[in-house]
Amino acid sequence: MTSTNTNPLIRLEDVLRLQQMMQLKPPATLPLSFIGEDVKLIKEIRKKVKKANQNNVTRTQAYLDYYQKHPEIHWAFLAHLVSRNGGYYMTDLSTTLIKSLLSPEKQHAYFLFLEHSNSAIFHDAYAQLLLYEKSKEQNSNLFHLLPAFHISSFMKAVWDDFWQHRNKTLLSMALIVNEQYHIEKNVLFKKEFQRDVLHSWQFHTQNFLGMTQIVFPYYSGNNIDLCGTKVYHFESVLKRIEVGKTLYVLLFYSNLHDSIYTFSLKHPHTGSRSDYNSDIFTKNRTDSKKLYSPTLTMSWGDRVHLFLRKDEWFEDEITFSLLESIPASSVKKIPLQHHIKVQSAIKAANPFS
């Protein structure tokens, strides 16, 4: 999958080096046994992951806190911003117009789909991030412990390489690829999500209406503007990876990073779109002059997720080719009023609401 419009942010020799590492060090087979301090560290990380994985708000904040401490891990900030959008989608399901389009059963099914995807990515990625944090603290490569968290063998090679070569962009691209294939294998293939969400006409209607818009709020002077992109064909893992790459380049290879970061620090995530525009959105259901956008806690309660099994997704070294192609940087400014147009489109598509 090679784009004709790319920036050489990752060198081919870096990707080839990863492939060689995978060939020289075959993945460990489970079950593995750990002893002593390793067992203590594994339990500590699992406890921290579980605590931070309470809901979308706690996950989103955990990513941002981590990035503040470890700014070399670019992906953590990207994950924070994408997770913000996951929260917006969850609370959108509680708006009056969405309720007119979806039955209560469908609303719940969509929420569970969003929540489980958001939670599964965090469960997989945050353990990796915490292990890197411990490696920094001890000044020692601890990635031999990754199999204890059922992390893909692909990421074991990537983290070992990052520890030695410190290629921030290569690590970010690898995490984007890993997390999308992880949910592809462990979430999207689940029968209930295929039946209740991905194959439903409402899901495809939402794609058509642009309701899968990913927005990054940022400061432009004293005002807040939006940039981002749309997600079409969410069911395609390759499309989701391309979106992730596009957002990464927008975040770290444009001049907007500092402005987006400033917004994130000043406006804690609540799930309500009023976090970035209180002129259009309100958390107050009785305010008829604005679009109702509740907080996550007003919309949905916490869910307990049991990650009893995580299947290995890495099967083919062709996957490494996904690291080579990165979209050229382009800032896509989104009018703050775009949500009003989407809501109008929903009304038009559902005239009996």
PDB file of N, CA, C and O in Angstrom, residues 245-306:
ATOM      1  N   LYS A 245      -2.443   7.680  10.384  1.00  0.00           N
ATOM      2  CA  LYS A 245      -1.228   8.304   9.849  1.00  0.00           C
ATOM      3  C   LYS A 245      -1.468   9.774   9.517  1.00  0.00           C
ATOM      4  O   LYS A 245      -0.641  10.640   9.816  1.00  0.00           O
ATOM      5  N   THR A 246      -2.596  10.047   8.871  1.00  0.00           N
ATOM      6  CA  THR A 246      -2.930  11.424   8.501  1.00  0.00           C
ATOM      7  C   THR A 246      -3.007  12.315   9.737  1.00  0.00           C
ATOM      8  O   THR A 246      -2.483  13.435   9.751  1.00  0.00           O
ATOM      9  N   LEU A 247      -3.660  11.815  10.765  1.00  0.00           N
ATOM     10  CA  LEU A 247      -3.797  12.593  11.997  1.00  0.00           C
ATOM     11  C   LEU A 247      -2.451  12.779  12.689  1.00  0.00           C
ATOM     12  O   LEU A 247      -2.176  13.837  13.258  1.00  0.00           O
ATOM     13  N   TYR A 248      -1.613  11.769  12.631  1.00  0.00           N
ATOM     14  CA  TYR A 248      -0.280  11.883  13.239  1.00  0.00           C
ATOM     15  C   TYR A 248       0.536  12.970  12.552  1.00  0.00           C
ATOM     16  O   TYR A 248       1.168  13.809  13.215  1.00  0.00           O
ATOM     17  N   VAL A 249       0.527  12.962  11.232  1.00  0.00           N
ATOM     18  CA  VAL A 249       1.275  13.976  10.480  1.00  0.00           C
ATOM     19  C   VAL A 249       0.715  15.362  10.761  1.00  0.00           C
ATOM     20  O   VAL A 249       1.463  16.333  10.936  1.00  0.00           O
ATOM     21  N   LEU A 250      -0.610  15.477  10.813  1.00  0.00           N
ATOM     22  CA  LEU A 250      -1.239  16.756  11.135  1.00  0.00           C
ATOM     23  C   LEU A 250      -0.796  17.248  12.509  1.00  0.00           C
ATOM     24  O   LEU A 250      -0.535  18.440  12.702  1.00  0.00           O
ATOM     25  N   LEU A 251      -0.672  16.338  13.448  1.00  0.00           N
ATOM     26  CA  LEU A 251      -0.358  16.699  14.825  1.00  0.00           C
ATOM     27  C   LEU A 251       1.113  17.043  15.031  1.00  0.00           C
ATOM     28  O   LEU A 251       1.444  17.990  15.752  1.00  0.00           O
ATOM     29  N   PHE A 252       2.006  16.293  14.370  1.00  0.00           N
ATOM     30  CA  PHE A 252       3.430  16.458  14.666  1.00  0.00           C
ATOM     31  C   PHE A 252       4.258  17.038  13.513  1.00  0.00           C
ATOM     32  O   PHE A 252       5.432  17.348  13.704  1.00  0.00           O
ATOM     33  N   TYR A 253       3.667  17.178  12.349  1.00  0.00           N
ATOM     34  CA  TYR A 253       4.417  17.735  11.226  1.00  0.00           C
ATOM     35  C   TYR A 253       3.704  18.924  10.603  1.00  0.00           C
ATOM     36  O   TYR A 253       3.834  19.202   9.425  1.00  0.00           O
ATOM     37  N   SER A 254       2.917  19.610  11.418  1.00  0.00           N
ATOM     38  CA  SER A 254       2.359  20.909  11.026  1.00  0.00           C
ATOM     39  C   SER A 254       2.732  21.868  12.153  1.00  0.00           C
ATOM     40  O   SER A 254       3.423  21.503  13.094  1.00  0.00           O
ATOM     41  N   ASN A 255       2.255  23.085  12.060  1.00  0.00           N
ATOM     42  CA  ASN A 255       2.589  24.072  13.096  1.00  0.00           C
ATOM     43  C   ASN A 255       1.498  24.164  14.165  1.00  0.00           C
ATOM     44  O   ASN A 255       1.435  25.142  14.912  1.00  0.00           O
ATOM     45  N   LEU A 256       0.644  23.131  14.268  1.00  0.00           N
ATOM     46  CA  LEU A 256      -0.500  23.205  15.174  1.00  0.00           C
ATOM     47  C   LEU A 256      -0.286  22.476  16.495  1.00  0.00           C
ATOM     48  O   LEU A 256      -1.125  22.585  17.403  1.00  0.00           O
ATOM     49  N   HIS A 257       0.799  21.727  16.614  1.00  0.00           N
ATOM     50  CA  HIS A 257       0.979  20.896  17.800  1.00  0.00           C
ATOM     51  C   HIS A 257       0.831  21.678  19.100  1.00  0.00           C
ATOM     52  O   HIS A 257       0.072  21.293  20.002  1.00  0.00           O
ATOM     53  N   ASP A 258       1.546  22.790  19.226  1.00  0.00           N
ATOM     54  CA  ASP A 258       1.539  23.535  20.483  1.00  0.00           C
ATOM     55  C   ASP A 258       0.161  24.096  20.804  1.00  0.00           C
ATOM     56  O   ASP A 258      -0.262  24.121  21.972  1.00  0.00           O
ATOM     57  N   SER A 259      -0.556  24.538  19.766  1.00  0.00           N
ATOM     58  CA  SER A 259      -1.896  25.092  19.978  1.00  0.00           C
ATOM     59  C   SER A 259      -2.885  24.009  20.390  1.00  0.00           C
ATOM     60  O   SER A 259      -3.760  24.233  21.232  1.00  0.00           O
ATOM     61  N   ILE A 260      -2.744  22.826  19.801  1.00  0.00           N
ATOM     62  CA  ILE A 260      -3.608  21.698  20.176  1.00  0.00           C
ATOM     63  C   ILE A 260      -3.282  21.238  21.596  1.00  0.00           C
ATOM     64  O   ILE A 260      -4.174  20.951  22.398  1.00  0.00           O
ATOM     65  N   TYR A 261      -2.001  21.208  21.910  1.00  0.00           N
ATOM     66  CA  TYR A 261      -1.556  20.792  23.243  1.00  0.00           C
ATOM     67  C   TYR A 261      -2.064  21.769  24.310  1.00  0.00           C
ATOM     68  O   TYR A 261      -2.532  21.364  25.380  1.00  0.00           O
ATOM     69  N   THR A 262      -2.004  23.052  24.013  1.00  0.00           N
ATOM     70  CA  THR A 262      -2.495  24.072  24.949  1.00  0.00           C
ATOM     71  C   THR A 262      -3.972  23.877  25.229  1.00  0.00           C
ATOM     72  O   THR A 262      -4.424  23.942  26.383  1.00  0.00           O
ATOM     73  N   PHE A 263      -4.750  23.622  24.172  1.00  0.00           N
ATOM     74  CA  PHE A 263      -6.182  23.368  24.377  1.00  0.00           C
ATOM     75  C   PHE A 263      -6.387  22.156  25.279  1.00  0.00           C
ATOM     76  O   PHE A 263      -7.208  22.187  26.214  1.00  0.00           O
ATOM     77  N   SER A 264      -5.662  21.090  25.020  1.00  0.00           N
ATOM     78  CA  SER A 264      -5.845  19.850  25.773  1.00  0.00           C
ATOM     79  C   SER A 264      -5.558  20.045  27.255  1.00  0.00           C
ATOM     80  O   SER A 264      -6.251  19.478  28.114  1.00  0.00           O
ATOM     81  N   LEU A 265      -4.549  20.849  27.553  1.00  0.00           N
ATOM     82  CA  LEU A 265      -4.201  21.100  28.949  1.00  0.00           C
ATOM     83  C   LEU A 265      -5.227  22.000  29.639  1.00  0.00           C
ATOM     84  O   LEU A 265      -5.529  21.823  30.819  1.00  0.00           O
ATOM     85  N   LYS A 266      -5.765  22.961  28.899  1.00  0.00           N
ATOM     86  CA  LYS A 266      -6.699  23.929  29.491  1.00  0.00           C
ATOM     87  C   LYS A 266      -8.119  23.398  29.611  1.00  0.00           C
ATOM     88  O   LYS A 266      -8.900  23.918  30.414  1.00  0.00           O
ATOM     89  N   HIS A 267      -8.458  22.386  28.817  1.00  0.00           N
ATOM     90  CA  HIS A 267      -9.842  21.901  28.777  1.00  0.00           C
ATOM     91  C   HIS A 267      -9.877  20.402  29.040  1.00  0.00           C
ATOM     92  O   HIS A 267      -9.811  19.601  28.107  1.00  0.00           O
ATOM     93  N   PRO A 268      -9.995  19.996  30.302  1.00  0.00           N
ATOM     94  CA  PRO A 268     -10.104  18.568  30.625  1.00  0.00           C
ATOM     95  C   PRO A 268     -11.271  17.935  29.877  1.00  0.00           C
ATOM     96  O   PRO A 268     -12.338  18.539  29.736  1.00  0.00           O
ATOM     97  N   HIS A 269     -11.071  16.735  29.425  1.00  0.00           N
ATOM     98  CA  HIS A 269     -12.076  16.027  28.641  1.00  0.00           C
ATOM     99  C   HIS A 269     -13.243  15.582  29.517  1.00  0.00           C
ATOM    100  O   HIS A 269     -13.046  14.977  30.572  1.00  0.00           O
ATOM    101  N   THR A 270     -14.466  15.905  29.093  1.00  0.00           N
ATOM    102  CA  THR A 270     -15.665  15.447  29.802  1.00  0.00           C
ATOM    103  C   THR A 270     -16.552  14.573  28.917  1.00  0.00           C
ATOM    104  O   THR A 270     -17.464  13.917  29.422  1.00  0.00           O
ATOM    105  N   GLY A 271     -16.298  14.595  27.604  1.00  0.00           N
ATOM    106  CA  GLY A 271     -17.164  13.900  26.661  1.00  0.00           C
ATOM    107  C   GLY A 271     -18.139  14.837  25.972  1.00  0.00           C
ATOM    108  O   GLY A 271     -18.684  14.515  24.912  1.00  0.00           O
ATOM    109  N   SER A 272     -18.396  15.989  26.561  1.00  0.00           N
ATOM    110  CA  SER A 272     -19.315  16.960  25.962  1.00  0.00           C
ATOM    111  C   SER A 272     -18.581  17.806  24.931  1.00  0.00           C
ATOM    112  O   SER A 272     -17.465  18.268  25.175  1.00  0.00           O
ATOM    113  N   ARG A 273     -19.217  18.029  23.802  1.00  0.00           N
ATOM    114  CA  ARG A 273     -18.619  18.882  22.773  1.00  0.00           C
ATOM    115  C   ARG A 273     -18.594  20.348  23.201  1.00  0.00           C
ATOM    116  O   ARG A 273     -17.921  21.155  22.566  1.00  0.00           O
ATOM    117  N   SER A 274     -19.289  20.666  24.284  1.00  0.00           N
ATOM    118  CA  SER A 274     -19.199  22.029  24.812  1.00  0.00           C
ATOM    119  C   SER A 274     -17.810  22.306  25.374  1.00  0.00           C
ATOM    120  O   SER A 274     -17.467  23.469  25.625  1.00  0.00           O
ATOM    121  N   ASP A 275     -16.998  21.277  25.551  1.00  0.00           N
ATOM    122  CA  ASP A 275     -15.616  21.476  25.991  1.00  0.00           C
ATOM    123  C   ASP A 275     -14.860  22.394  25.035  1.00  0.00           C
ATOM    124  O   ASP A 275     -13.997  23.159  25.454  1.00  0.00           O
ATOM    125  N   TYR A 276     -15.194  22.289  23.738  1.00  0.00           N
ATOM    126  CA  TYR A 276     -14.469  23.116  22.768  1.00  0.00           C
ATOM    127  C   TYR A 276     -15.333  24.191  22.120  1.00  0.00           C
ATOM    128  O   TYR A 276     -14.807  25.065  21.432  1.00  0.00           O
ATOM    129  N   ASN A 277     -16.643  24.145  22.322  1.00  0.00           N
ATOM    130  CA  ASN A 277     -17.471  25.231  21.799  1.00  0.00           C
ATOM    131  C   ASN A 277     -18.758  25.338  22.591  1.00  0.00           C
ATOM    132  O   ASN A 277     -19.724  24.632  22.322  1.00  0.00           O
ATOM    133  N   SER A 278     -18.760  26.226  23.555  1.00  0.00           N
ATOM    134  CA  SER A 278     -19.952  26.437  24.383  1.00  0.00           C
ATOM    135  C   SER A 278     -20.945  27.387  23.722  1.00  0.00           C
ATOM    136  O   SER A 278     -22.043  27.593  24.254  1.00  0.00           O
ATOM    137  N   ASP A 279     -20.580  27.961  22.567  1.00  0.00           N
ATOM    138  CA  ASP A 279     -21.525  28.804  21.835  1.00  0.00           C
ATOM    139  C   ASP A 279     -22.534  27.955  21.064  1.00  0.00           C
ATOM    140  O   ASP A 279     -23.678  28.365  20.867  1.00  0.00           O
ATOM    141  N   ILE A 280     -22.099  26.791  20.623  1.00  0.00           N
ATOM    142  CA  ILE A 280     -22.964  25.912  19.849  1.00  0.00           C
ATOM    143  C   ILE A 280     -23.556  24.805  20.712  1.00  0.00           C
ATOM    144  O   ILE A 280     -24.720  24.444  20.569  1.00  0.00           O
ATOM    145  N   PHE A 281     -22.753  24.261  21.639  1.00  0.00           N
ATOM    146  CA  PHE A 281     -23.168  23.108  22.435  1.00  0.00           C
ATOM    147  C   PHE A 281     -23.415  23.495  23.890  1.00  0.00           C
ATOM    148  O   PHE A 281     -22.820  24.441  24.414  1.00  0.00           O
ATOM    149  N   THR A 282     -24.274  22.717  24.545  1.00  0.00           N
ATOM    150  CA  THR A 282     -24.553  22.933  25.959  1.00  0.00           C
ATOM    151  C   THR A 282     -24.720  21.597  26.662  1.00  0.00           C
ATOM    152  O   THR A 282     -25.187  20.613  26.069  1.00  0.00           O
ATOM    153  N   LYS A 283     -24.340  21.561  27.939  1.00  0.00           N
ATOM    154  CA  LYS A 283     -24.581  20.384  28.768  1.00  0.00           C
ATOM    155  C   LYS A 283     -25.975  20.446  29.400  1.00  0.00           C
ATOM    156  O   LYS A 283     -26.407  19.478  30.038  1.00  0.00           O
ATOM    157  N   ASN A 284     -26.646  21.560  29.210  1.00  0.00           N
ATOM    158  CA  ASN A 284     -27.963  21.788  29.802  1.00  0.00           C
ATOM    159  C   ASN A 284     -29.062  21.339  28.835  1.00  0.00           C
ATOM    160  O   ASN A 284     -29.255  21.944  27.778  1.00  0.00           O
ATOM    161  N   ARG A 285     -29.761  20.288  29.174  1.00  0.00           N
ATOM    162  CA  ARG A 285     -30.785  19.720  28.299  1.00  0.00           C
ATOM    163  C   ARG A 285     -31.914  20.713  28.001  1.00  0.00           C
ATOM    164  O   ARG A 285     -32.567  20.637  26.949  1.00  0.00           O
ATOM    165  N   THR A 286     -32.161  21.662  28.895  1.00  0.00           N
ATOM    166  CA  THR A 286     -33.288  22.577  28.731  1.00  0.00           C
ATOM    167  C   THR A 286     -32.945  23.799  27.889  1.00  0.00           C
ATOM    168  O   THR A 286     -33.823  24.614  27.597  1.00  0.00           O
ATOM    169  N   ASP A 287     -31.702  23.939  27.498  1.00  0.00           N
ATOM    170  CA  ASP A 287     -31.294  25.091  26.687  1.00  0.00           C
ATOM    171  C   ASP A 287     -31.597  24.794  25.216  1.00  0.00           C
ATOM    172  O   ASP A 287     -30.823  24.150  24.517  1.00  0.00           O
ATOM    173  N   SER A 288     -32.739  25.282  24.737  1.00  0.00           N
ATOM    174  CA  SER A 288     -33.202  24.953  23.387  1.00  0.00           C
ATOM    175  C   SER A 288     -32.479  25.743  22.295  1.00  0.00           C
ATOM    176  O   SER A 288     -32.638  25.461  21.104  1.00  0.00           O
ATOM    177  N   LYS A 289     -31.700  26.746  22.687  1.00  0.00           N
ATOM    178  CA  LYS A 289     -31.005  27.570  21.700  1.00  0.00           C
ATOM    179  C   LYS A 289     -29.687  26.943  21.226  1.00  0.00           C
ATOM    180  O   LYS A 289     -29.070  27.436  20.287  1.00  0.00           O
ATOM    181  N   LYS A 290     -29.257  25.889  21.898  1.00  0.00           N
ATOM    182  CA  LYS A 290     -27.986  25.251  21.550  1.00  0.00           C
ATOM    183  C   LYS A 290     -28.192  23.749  21.367  1.00  0.00           C
ATOM    184  O   LYS A 290     -29.212  23.196  21.763  1.00  0.00           O
ATOM    185  N   LEU A 291     -27.193  23.094  20.760  1.00  0.00           N
ATOM    186  CA  LEU A 291     -27.233  21.652  20.590  1.00  0.00           C
ATOM    187  C   LEU A 291     -26.851  20.984  21.917  1.00  0.00           C
ATOM    188  O   LEU A 291     -25.831  21.316  22.518  1.00  0.00           O
ATOM    189  N   TYR A 292     -27.686  20.052  22.338  1.00  0.00           N
ATOM    190  CA  TYR A 292     -27.440  19.369  23.604  1.00  0.00           C
ATOM    191  C   TYR A 292     -26.297  18.365  23.446  1.00  0.00           C
ATOM    192  O   TYR A 292     -26.325  17.496  22.570  1.00  0.00           O
ATOM    193  N   SER A 293     -25.284  18.505  24.281  1.00  0.00           N
ATOM    194  CA  SER A 293     -24.132  17.604  24.268  1.00  0.00           C
ATOM    195  C   SER A 293     -23.747  17.291  25.711  1.00  0.00           C
ATOM    196  O   SER A 293     -22.994  18.030  26.341  1.00  0.00           O
ATOM    197  N   PRO A 294     -24.264  16.189  26.244  1.00  0.00           N
ATOM    198  CA  PRO A 294     -24.030  15.877  27.659  1.00  0.00           C
ATOM    199  C   PRO A 294     -22.608  15.381  27.909  1.00  0.00           C
ATOM    200  O   PRO A 294     -21.873  15.054  26.977  1.00  0.00           O
ATOM    201  N   THR A 295     -22.225  15.330  29.170  1.00  0.00           N
ATOM    202  CA  THR A 295     -20.950  14.728  29.547  1.00  0.00           C
ATOM    203  C   THR A 295     -21.096  13.205  29.509  1.00  0.00           C
ATOM    204  O   THR A 295     -22.216  12.671  29.454  1.00  0.00           O
ATOM    205  N   LEU A 296     -19.979  12.532  29.588  1.00  0.00           N
ATOM    206  CA  LEU A 296     -20.017  11.066  29.570  1.00  0.00           C
ATOM    207  C   LEU A 296     -20.752  10.522  30.791  1.00  0.00           C
ATOM    208  O   LEU A 296     -21.559   9.586  30.668  1.00  0.00           O
ATOM    209  N   THR A 297     -20.505  11.101  31.952  1.00  0.00           N
ATOM    210  CA  THR A 297     -21.148  10.611  33.167  1.00  0.00           C
ATOM    211  C   THR A 297     -22.655  10.848  33.149  1.00  0.00           C
ATOM    212  O   THR A 297     -23.406  10.120  33.808  1.00  0.00           O
ATOM    213  N   MET A 298     -23.100  11.853  32.395  1.00  0.00           N
ATOM    214  CA  MET A 298     -24.533  12.103  32.255  1.00  0.00           C
ATOM    215  C   MET A 298     -25.174  11.113  31.288  1.00  0.00           C
ATOM    216  O   MET A 298     -26.398  10.913  31.319  1.00  0.00           O
ATOM    217  N   SER A 299     -24.359  10.502  30.438  1.00  0.00           N
ATOM    218  CA  SER A 299     -24.883   9.662  29.357  1.00  0.00           C
ATOM    219  C   SER A 299     -24.820   8.173  29.662  1.00  0.00           C
ATOM    220  O   SER A 299     -25.776   7.437  29.426  1.00  0.00           O
ATOM    221  N   TRP A 300     -23.658   7.738  30.153  1.00  0.00           N
ATOM    222  CA  TRP A 300     -23.419   6.306  30.307  1.00  0.00           C
ATOM    223  C   TRP A 300     -22.659   6.023  31.600  1.00  0.00           C
ATOM    224  O   TRP A 300     -21.783   6.778  31.992  1.00  0.00           O
ATOM    225  N   GLY A 301     -22.970   4.904  32.209  1.00  0.00           N
ATOM    226  CA  GLY A 301     -22.232   4.455  33.378  1.00  0.00           C
ATOM    227  C   GLY A 301     -20.992   3.676  32.967  1.00  0.00           C
ATOM    228  O   GLY A 301     -20.787   3.354  31.789  1.00  0.00           O
ATOM    229  N   ASP A 302     -20.148   3.366  33.934  1.00  0.00           N
ATOM    230  CA  ASP A 302     -18.934   2.596  33.656  1.00  0.00           C
ATOM    231  C   ASP A 302     -19.289   1.157  33.283  1.00  0.00           C
ATOM    232  O   ASP A 302     -20.318   0.613  33.714  1.00  0.00           O
ATOM    233  N   ARG A 303     -18.429   0.539  32.511  1.00  0.00           N
ATOM    234  CA  ARG A 303     -18.590  -0.862  32.128  1.00  0.00           C
ATOM    235  C   ARG A 303     -17.358  -1.647  32.558  1.00  0.00           C
ATOM    236  O   ARG A 303     -16.237  -1.138  32.503  1.00  0.00           O
ATOM    237  N   VAL A 304     -17.563  -2.883  32.955  1.00  0.00           N
ATOM    238  CA  VAL A 304     -16.447  -3.766  33.318  1.00  0.00           C
ATOM    239  C   VAL A 304     -16.125  -4.631  32.111  1.00  0.00           C
ATOM    240  O   VAL A 304     -17.002  -5.304  31.551  1.00  0.00           O
ATOM    241  N   HIS A 305     -14.862  -4.604  31.689  1.00  0.00           N
ATOM    242  CA  HIS A 305     -14.436  -5.383  30.537  1.00  0.00           C
ATOM    243  C   HIS A 305     -13.528  -6.513  30.993  1.00  0.00           C
ATOM    244  O   HIS A 305     -12.611  -6.309  31.789  1.00  0.00           O
ATOM    245  N   LEU A 306     -13.782  -7.691  30.490  1.00  0.00           N
ATOM    246  CA  LEU A 306     -12.954  -8.850  30.799  1.00  0.00           C
ATOM    247  C   LEU A 306     -12.113  -9.200  29.576  1.00  0.00           C
ATOM    248  O   LEU A 306     -12.637  -9.698  28.578  1.00  0.00           O
TER     249      LEU A 306
END
